[in-house]
PDB file of C-alpha atoms in Angstrom:
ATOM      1  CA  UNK A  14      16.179  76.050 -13.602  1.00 41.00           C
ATOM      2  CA  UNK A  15      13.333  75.407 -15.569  1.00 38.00           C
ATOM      3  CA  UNK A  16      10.220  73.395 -14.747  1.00 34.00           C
ATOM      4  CA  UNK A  17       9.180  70.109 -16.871  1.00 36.00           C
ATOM      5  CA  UNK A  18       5.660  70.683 -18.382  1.00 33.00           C
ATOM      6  CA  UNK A  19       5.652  66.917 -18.246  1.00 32.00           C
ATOM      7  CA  UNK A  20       5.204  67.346 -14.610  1.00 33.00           C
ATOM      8  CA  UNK A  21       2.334  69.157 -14.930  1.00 32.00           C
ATOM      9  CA  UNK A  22       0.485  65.469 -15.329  1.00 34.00           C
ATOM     10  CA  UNK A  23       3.189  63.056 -13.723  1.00 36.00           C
ATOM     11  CA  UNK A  24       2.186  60.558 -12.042  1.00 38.00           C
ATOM     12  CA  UNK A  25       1.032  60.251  -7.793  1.00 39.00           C
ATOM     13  CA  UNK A  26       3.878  59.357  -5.118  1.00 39.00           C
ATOM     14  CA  UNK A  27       5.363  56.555  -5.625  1.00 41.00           C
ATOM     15  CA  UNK A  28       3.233  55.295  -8.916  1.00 41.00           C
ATOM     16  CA  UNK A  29       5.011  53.824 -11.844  1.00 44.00           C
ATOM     17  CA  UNK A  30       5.599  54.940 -15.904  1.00 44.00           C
ATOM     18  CA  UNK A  31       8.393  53.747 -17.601  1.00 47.00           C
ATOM     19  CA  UNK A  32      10.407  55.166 -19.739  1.00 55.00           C
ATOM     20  CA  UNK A  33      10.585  59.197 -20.773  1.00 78.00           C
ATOM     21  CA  UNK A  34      11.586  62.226 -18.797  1.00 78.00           C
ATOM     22  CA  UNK A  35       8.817  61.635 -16.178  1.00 83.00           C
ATOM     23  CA  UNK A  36      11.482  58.532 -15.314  1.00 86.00           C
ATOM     24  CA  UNK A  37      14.606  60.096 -15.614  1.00 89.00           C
ATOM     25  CA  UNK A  38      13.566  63.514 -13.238  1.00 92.00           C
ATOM     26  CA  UNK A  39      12.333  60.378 -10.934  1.00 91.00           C
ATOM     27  CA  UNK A  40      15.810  58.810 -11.077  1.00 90.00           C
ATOM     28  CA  UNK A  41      17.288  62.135 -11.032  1.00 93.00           C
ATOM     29  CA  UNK A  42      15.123  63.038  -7.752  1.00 93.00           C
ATOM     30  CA  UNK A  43      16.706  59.741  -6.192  1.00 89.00           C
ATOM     31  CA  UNK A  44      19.843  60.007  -7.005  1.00 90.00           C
ATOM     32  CA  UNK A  45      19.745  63.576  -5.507  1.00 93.00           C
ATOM     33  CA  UNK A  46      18.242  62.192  -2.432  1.00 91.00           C
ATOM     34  CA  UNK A  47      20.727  59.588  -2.053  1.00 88.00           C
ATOM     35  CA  UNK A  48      23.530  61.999  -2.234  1.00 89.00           C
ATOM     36  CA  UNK A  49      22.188  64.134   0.411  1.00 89.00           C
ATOM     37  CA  UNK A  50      21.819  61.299   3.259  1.00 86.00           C
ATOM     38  CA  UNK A  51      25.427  60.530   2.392  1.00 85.00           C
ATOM     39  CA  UNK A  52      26.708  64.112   2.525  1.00 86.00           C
ATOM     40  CA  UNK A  53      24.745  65.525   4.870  1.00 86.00           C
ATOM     41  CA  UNK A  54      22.482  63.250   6.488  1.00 86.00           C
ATOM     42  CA  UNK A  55      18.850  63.369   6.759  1.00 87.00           C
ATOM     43  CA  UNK A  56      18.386  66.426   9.605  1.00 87.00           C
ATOM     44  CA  UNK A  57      19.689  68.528   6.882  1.00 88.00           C
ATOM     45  CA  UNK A  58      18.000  66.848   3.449  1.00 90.00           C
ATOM     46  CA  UNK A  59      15.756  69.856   2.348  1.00 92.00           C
ATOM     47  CA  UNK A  60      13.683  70.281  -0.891  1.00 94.00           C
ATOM     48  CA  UNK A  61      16.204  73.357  -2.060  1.00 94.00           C
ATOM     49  CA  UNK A  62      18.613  70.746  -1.706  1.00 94.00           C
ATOM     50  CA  UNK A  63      16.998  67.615  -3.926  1.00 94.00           C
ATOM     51  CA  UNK A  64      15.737  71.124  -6.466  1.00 94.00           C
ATOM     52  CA  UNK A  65      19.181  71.751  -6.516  1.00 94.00           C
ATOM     53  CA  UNK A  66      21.097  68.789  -7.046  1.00 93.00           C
ATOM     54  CA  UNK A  67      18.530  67.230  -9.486  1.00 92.00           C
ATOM     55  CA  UNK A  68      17.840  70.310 -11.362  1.00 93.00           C
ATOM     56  CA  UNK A  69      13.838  69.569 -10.843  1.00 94.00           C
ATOM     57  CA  UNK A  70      12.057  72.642  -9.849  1.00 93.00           C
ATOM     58  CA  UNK A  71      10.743  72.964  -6.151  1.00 93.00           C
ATOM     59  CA  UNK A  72       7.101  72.838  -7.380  1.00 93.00           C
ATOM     60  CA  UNK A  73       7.386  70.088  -9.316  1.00 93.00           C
ATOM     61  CA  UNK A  74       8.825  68.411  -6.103  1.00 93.00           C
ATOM     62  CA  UNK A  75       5.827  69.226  -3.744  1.00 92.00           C
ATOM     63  CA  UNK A  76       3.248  68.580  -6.355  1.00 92.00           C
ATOM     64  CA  UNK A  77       4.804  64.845  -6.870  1.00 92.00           C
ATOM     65  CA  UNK A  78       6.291  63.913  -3.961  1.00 92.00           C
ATOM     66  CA  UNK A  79       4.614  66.159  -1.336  1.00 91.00           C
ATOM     67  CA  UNK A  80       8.009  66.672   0.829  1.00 91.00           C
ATOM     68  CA  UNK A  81      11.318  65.247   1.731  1.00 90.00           C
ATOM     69  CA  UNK A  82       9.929  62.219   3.328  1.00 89.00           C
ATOM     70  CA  UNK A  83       7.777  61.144   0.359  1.00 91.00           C
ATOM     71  CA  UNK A  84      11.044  61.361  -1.544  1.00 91.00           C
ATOM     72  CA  UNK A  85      12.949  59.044   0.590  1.00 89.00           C
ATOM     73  CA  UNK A  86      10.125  56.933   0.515  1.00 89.00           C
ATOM     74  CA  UNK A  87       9.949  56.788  -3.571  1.00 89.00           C
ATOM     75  CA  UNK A  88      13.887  56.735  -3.656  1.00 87.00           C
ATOM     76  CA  UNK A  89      14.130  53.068  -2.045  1.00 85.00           C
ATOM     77  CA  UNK A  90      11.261  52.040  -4.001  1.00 85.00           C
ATOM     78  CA  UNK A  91      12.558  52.870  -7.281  1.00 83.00           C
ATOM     79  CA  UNK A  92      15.414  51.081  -6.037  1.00 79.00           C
ATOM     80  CA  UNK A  93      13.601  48.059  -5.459  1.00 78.00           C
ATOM     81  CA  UNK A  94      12.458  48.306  -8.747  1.00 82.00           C
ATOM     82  CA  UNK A  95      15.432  46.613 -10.119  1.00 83.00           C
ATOM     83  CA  UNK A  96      15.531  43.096 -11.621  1.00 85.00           C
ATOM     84  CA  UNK A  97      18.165  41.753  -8.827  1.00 90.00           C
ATOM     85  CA  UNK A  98      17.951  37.902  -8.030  1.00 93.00           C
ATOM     86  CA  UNK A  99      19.402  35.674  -5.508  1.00 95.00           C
ATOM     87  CA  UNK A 100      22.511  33.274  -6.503  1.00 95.00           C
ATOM     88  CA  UNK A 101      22.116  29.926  -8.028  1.00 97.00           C
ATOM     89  CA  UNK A 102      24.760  28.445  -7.521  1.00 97.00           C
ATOM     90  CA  UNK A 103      23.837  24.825  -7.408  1.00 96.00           C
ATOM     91  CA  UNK A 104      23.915  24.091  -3.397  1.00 98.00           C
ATOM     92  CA  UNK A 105      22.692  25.894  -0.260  1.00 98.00           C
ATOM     93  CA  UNK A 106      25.895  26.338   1.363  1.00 97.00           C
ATOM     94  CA  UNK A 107      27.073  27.795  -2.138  1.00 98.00           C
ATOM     95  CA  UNK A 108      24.202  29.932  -2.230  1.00 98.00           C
ATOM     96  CA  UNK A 109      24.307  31.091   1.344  1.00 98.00           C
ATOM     97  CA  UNK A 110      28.025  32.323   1.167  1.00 98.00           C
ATOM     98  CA  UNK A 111      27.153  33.856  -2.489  1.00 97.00           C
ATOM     99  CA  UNK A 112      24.555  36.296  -0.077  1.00 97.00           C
ATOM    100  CA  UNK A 113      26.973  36.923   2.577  1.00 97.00           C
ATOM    101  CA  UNK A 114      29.583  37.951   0.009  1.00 97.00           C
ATOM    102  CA  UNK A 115      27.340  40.054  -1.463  1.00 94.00           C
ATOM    103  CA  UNK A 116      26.677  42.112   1.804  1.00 94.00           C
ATOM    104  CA  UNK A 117      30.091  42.170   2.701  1.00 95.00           C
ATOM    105  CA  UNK A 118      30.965  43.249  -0.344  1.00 93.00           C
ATOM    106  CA  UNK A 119      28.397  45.998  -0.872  1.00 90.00           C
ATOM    107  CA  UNK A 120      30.047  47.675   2.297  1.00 91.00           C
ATOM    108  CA  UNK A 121      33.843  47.207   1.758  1.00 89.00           C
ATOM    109  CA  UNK A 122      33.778  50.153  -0.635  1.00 86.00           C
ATOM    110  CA  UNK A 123      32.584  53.304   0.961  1.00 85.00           C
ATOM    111  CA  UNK A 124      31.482  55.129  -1.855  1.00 82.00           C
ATOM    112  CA  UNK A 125      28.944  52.293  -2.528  1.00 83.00           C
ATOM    113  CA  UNK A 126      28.189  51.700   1.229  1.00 87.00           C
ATOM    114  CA  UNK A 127      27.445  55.765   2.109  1.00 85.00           C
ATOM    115  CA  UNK A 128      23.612  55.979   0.446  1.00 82.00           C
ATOM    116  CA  UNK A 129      22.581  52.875   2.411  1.00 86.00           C
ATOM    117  CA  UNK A 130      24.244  53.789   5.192  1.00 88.00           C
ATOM    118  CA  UNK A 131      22.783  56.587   5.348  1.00 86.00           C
ATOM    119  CA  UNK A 132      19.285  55.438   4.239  1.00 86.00           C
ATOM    120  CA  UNK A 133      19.548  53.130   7.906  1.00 90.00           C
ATOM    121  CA  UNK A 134      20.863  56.266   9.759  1.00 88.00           C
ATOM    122  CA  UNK A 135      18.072  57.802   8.173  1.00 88.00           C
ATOM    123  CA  UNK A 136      15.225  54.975   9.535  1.00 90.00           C
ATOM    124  CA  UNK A 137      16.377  55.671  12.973  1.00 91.00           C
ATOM    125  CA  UNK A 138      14.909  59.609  12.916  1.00 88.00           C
ATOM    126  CA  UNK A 139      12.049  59.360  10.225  1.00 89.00           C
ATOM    127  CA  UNK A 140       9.383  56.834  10.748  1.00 91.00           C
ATOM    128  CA  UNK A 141       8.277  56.944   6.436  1.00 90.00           C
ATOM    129  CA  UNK A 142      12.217  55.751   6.438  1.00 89.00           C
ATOM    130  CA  UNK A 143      11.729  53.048   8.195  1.00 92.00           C
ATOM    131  CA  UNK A 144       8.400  52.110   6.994  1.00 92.00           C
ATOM    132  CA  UNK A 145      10.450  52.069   3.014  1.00 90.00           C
ATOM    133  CA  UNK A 146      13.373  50.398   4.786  1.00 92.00           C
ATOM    134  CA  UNK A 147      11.967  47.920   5.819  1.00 93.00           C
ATOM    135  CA  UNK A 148       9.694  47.144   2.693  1.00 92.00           C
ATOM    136  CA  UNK A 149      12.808  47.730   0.901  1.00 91.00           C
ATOM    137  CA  UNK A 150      14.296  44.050   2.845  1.00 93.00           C
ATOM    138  CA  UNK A 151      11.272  42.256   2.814  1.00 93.00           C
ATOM    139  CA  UNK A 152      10.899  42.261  -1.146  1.00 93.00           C
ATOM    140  CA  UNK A 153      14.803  41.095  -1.023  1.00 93.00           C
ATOM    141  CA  UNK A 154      14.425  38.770   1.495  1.00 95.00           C
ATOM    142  CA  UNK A 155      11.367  36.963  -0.456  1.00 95.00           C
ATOM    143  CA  UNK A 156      13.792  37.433  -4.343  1.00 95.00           C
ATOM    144  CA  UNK A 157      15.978  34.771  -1.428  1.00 96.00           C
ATOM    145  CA  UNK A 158      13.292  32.771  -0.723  1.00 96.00           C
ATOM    146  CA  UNK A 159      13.686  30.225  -3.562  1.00 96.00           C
ATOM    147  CA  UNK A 160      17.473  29.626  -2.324  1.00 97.00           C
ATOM    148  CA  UNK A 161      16.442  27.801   0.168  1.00 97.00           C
ATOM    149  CA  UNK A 162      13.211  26.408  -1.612  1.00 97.00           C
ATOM    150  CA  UNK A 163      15.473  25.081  -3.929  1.00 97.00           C
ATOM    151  CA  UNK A 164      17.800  23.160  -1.214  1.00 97.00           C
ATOM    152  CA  UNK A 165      14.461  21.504  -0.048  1.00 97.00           C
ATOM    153  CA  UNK A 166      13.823  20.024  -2.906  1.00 97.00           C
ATOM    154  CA  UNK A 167      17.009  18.786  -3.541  1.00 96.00           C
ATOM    155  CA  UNK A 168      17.154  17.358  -0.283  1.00 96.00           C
ATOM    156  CA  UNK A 169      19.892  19.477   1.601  1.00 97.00           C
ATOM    157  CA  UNK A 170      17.314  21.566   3.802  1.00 97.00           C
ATOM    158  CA  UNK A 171      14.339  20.048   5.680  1.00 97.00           C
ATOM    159  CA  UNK A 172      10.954  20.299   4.842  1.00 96.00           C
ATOM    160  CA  UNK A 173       9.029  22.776   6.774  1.00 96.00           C
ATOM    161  CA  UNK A 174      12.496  24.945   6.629  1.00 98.00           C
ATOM    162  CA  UNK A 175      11.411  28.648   7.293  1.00 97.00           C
ATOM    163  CA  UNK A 176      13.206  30.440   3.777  1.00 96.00           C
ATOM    164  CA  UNK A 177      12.688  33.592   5.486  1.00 95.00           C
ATOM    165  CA  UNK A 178      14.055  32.980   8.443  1.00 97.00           C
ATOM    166  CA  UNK A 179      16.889  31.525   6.820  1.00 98.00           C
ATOM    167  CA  UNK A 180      18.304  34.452   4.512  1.00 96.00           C
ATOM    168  CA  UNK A 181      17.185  36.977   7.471  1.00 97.00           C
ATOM    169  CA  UNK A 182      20.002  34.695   9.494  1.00 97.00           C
ATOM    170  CA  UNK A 183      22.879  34.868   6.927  1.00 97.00           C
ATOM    171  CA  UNK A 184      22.938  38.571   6.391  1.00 96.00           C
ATOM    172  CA  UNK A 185      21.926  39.459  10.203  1.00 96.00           C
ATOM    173  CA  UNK A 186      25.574  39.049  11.831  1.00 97.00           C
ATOM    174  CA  UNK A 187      26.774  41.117   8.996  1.00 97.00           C
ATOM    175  CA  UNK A 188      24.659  44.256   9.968  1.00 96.00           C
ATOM    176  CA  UNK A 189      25.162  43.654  13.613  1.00 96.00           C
ATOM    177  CA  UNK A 190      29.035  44.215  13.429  1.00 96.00           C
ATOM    178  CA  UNK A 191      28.377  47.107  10.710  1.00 94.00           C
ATOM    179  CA  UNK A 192      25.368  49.075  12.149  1.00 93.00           C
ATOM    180  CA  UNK A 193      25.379  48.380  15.965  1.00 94.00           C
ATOM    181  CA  UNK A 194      28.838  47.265  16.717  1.00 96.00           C
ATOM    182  CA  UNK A 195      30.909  48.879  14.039  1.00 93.00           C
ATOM    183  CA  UNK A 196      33.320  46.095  13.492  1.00 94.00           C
ATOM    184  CA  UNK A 197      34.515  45.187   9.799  1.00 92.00           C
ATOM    185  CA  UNK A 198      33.165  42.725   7.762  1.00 94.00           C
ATOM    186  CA  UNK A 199      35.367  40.874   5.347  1.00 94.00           C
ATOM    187  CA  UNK A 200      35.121  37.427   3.367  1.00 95.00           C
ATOM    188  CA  UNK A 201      35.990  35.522   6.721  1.00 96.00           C
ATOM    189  CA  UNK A 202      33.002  36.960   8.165  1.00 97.00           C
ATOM    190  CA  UNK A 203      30.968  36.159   5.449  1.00 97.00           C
ATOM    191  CA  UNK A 204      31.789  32.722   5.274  1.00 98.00           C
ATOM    192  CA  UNK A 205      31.304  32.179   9.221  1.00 97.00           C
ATOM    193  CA  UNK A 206      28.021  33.627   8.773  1.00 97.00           C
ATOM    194  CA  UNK A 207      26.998  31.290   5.664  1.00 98.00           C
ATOM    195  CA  UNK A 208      28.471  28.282   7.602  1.00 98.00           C
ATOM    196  CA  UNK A 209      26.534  28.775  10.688  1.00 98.00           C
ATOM    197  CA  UNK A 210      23.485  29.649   9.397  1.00 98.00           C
ATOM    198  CA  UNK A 211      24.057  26.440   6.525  1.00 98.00           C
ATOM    199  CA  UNK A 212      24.803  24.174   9.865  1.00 98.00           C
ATOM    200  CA  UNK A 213      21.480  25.010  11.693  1.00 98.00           C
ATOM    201  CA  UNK A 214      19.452  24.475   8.685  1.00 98.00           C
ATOM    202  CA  UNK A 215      21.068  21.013   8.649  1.00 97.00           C
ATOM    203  CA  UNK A 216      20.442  20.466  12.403  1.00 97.00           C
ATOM    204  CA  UNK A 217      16.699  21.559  11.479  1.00 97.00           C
ATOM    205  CA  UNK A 218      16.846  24.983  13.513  1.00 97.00           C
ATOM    206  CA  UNK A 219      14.717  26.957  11.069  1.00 97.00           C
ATOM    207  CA  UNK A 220      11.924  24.325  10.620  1.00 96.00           C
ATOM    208  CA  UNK A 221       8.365  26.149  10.980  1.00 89.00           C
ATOM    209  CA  UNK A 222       7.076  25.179  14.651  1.00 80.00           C
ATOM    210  CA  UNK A 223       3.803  24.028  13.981  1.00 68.00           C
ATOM    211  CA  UNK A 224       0.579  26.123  14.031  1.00 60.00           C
ATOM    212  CA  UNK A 225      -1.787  25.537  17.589  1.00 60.00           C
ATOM    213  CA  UNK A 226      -5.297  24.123  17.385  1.00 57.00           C
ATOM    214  CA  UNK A 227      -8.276  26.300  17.197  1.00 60.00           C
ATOM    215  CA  UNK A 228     -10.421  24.280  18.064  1.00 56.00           C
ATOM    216  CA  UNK A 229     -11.490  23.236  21.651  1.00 54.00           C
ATOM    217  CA  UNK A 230     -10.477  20.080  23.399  1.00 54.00           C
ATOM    218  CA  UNK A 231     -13.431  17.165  23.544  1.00 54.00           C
ATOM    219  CA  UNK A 232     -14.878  16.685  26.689  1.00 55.00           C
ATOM    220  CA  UNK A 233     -13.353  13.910  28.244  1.00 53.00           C
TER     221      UNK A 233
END
């Protein structure tokens, strides 16, 4: 196994250079993460094991990525590097099912479901896990945002509709049954969840509650 020399001057954690080998050992590094959460969990994801699966040598590891945990964290942001958008479909219930399909989908096949499955499992035991977890869901959650901008503009959402709240909603009962109650989720779920959450926004559920005064109250 032989060390890159390009290493010798890659990049800090986490930074970003496109293109060349110093991206492909990254990708390599992440894929080799990913596998191990899904194979073996993350008690027994070791640096031997990323050297070995990616083929990058140990040093090169430690010098980049410090240990396992700055690896994790760099694997879901590489993943959020991608150019993913939310569904345009023309309407917001349209839109909201296209999101809850997309979940429900994501997790039907279990090859495609293990590596964020066990990326959460993984957030429960190591705190920089969490921390890249949950940055990982707030940069999708805003790519949503303009889903329901969109609706408010066309007039099929209230103004002063929360966008965040409102995608956070659709995709929520989908990872309550499949990470806390460990029931399946299939199209009918998916479309109960979109028509719920489209409902509410409708009844004016997710409109921002206003912001309190500051200032004091005149004398009176």
């Amino acid at each position: 196994m032989n060390e890159s020399s390009e290493a010798e001057t890659s990049p800090a954690p986490g930074s970003r250079r496109p293109g060349g080998r110093t991206a492909r050992t990254r990708a390599a590094v992440r894929d080799a993460v990913l596998t191990g959460l899904a194979e073996h969990g993350y008690p027994a994801l070791t640096v031997e094991y990323v050297a070995e699966r990616s083929g990058v040598h140990k040093t090169t590891l430690y010098r980049r990525w410090g240990d396992v945990e700055g690896m994790l964290a760099d694997a879901l942001a590489l993943a959020g590097e991608d150019a993913w958008t939310a569904p345009d479909t023309g309407s917001l219930g349209g839109d909201l099912l296209a999101l809850a399909r997309e979940v429900a989908d994501a997790f039907a096949d279990p090859a495609r479901a293990a590596a964020p499955t066990a990326f959460v499992a993984a957030a429960f035991q190591s705190a920089t896990a969490a921390d890249s977890l949950r940055a990982f869901y707030a940069e999708r959650f805003r790519r949503c945002e303009p889903v329901v901008d969109r609706a408010v503009a066309r007039g099929e959402a209230p103004a002063g509709t929360d966008a965040g709240a409102v995608v956070r909603a659709v995709s929520a009962p989908l990872f309550l049954r499949l990470f806390v109650t460990r029931e399946p989720v299939d199209g009918a779920v998916a479309e109960e969840a979109a028509r719920t959450v489209l409902a509410a926004v409708e009844a004016g559920a997710f409109i921002r509650a206003a912001e309190p005064s500051t200032g004091s109250a005149p004398p009176p």
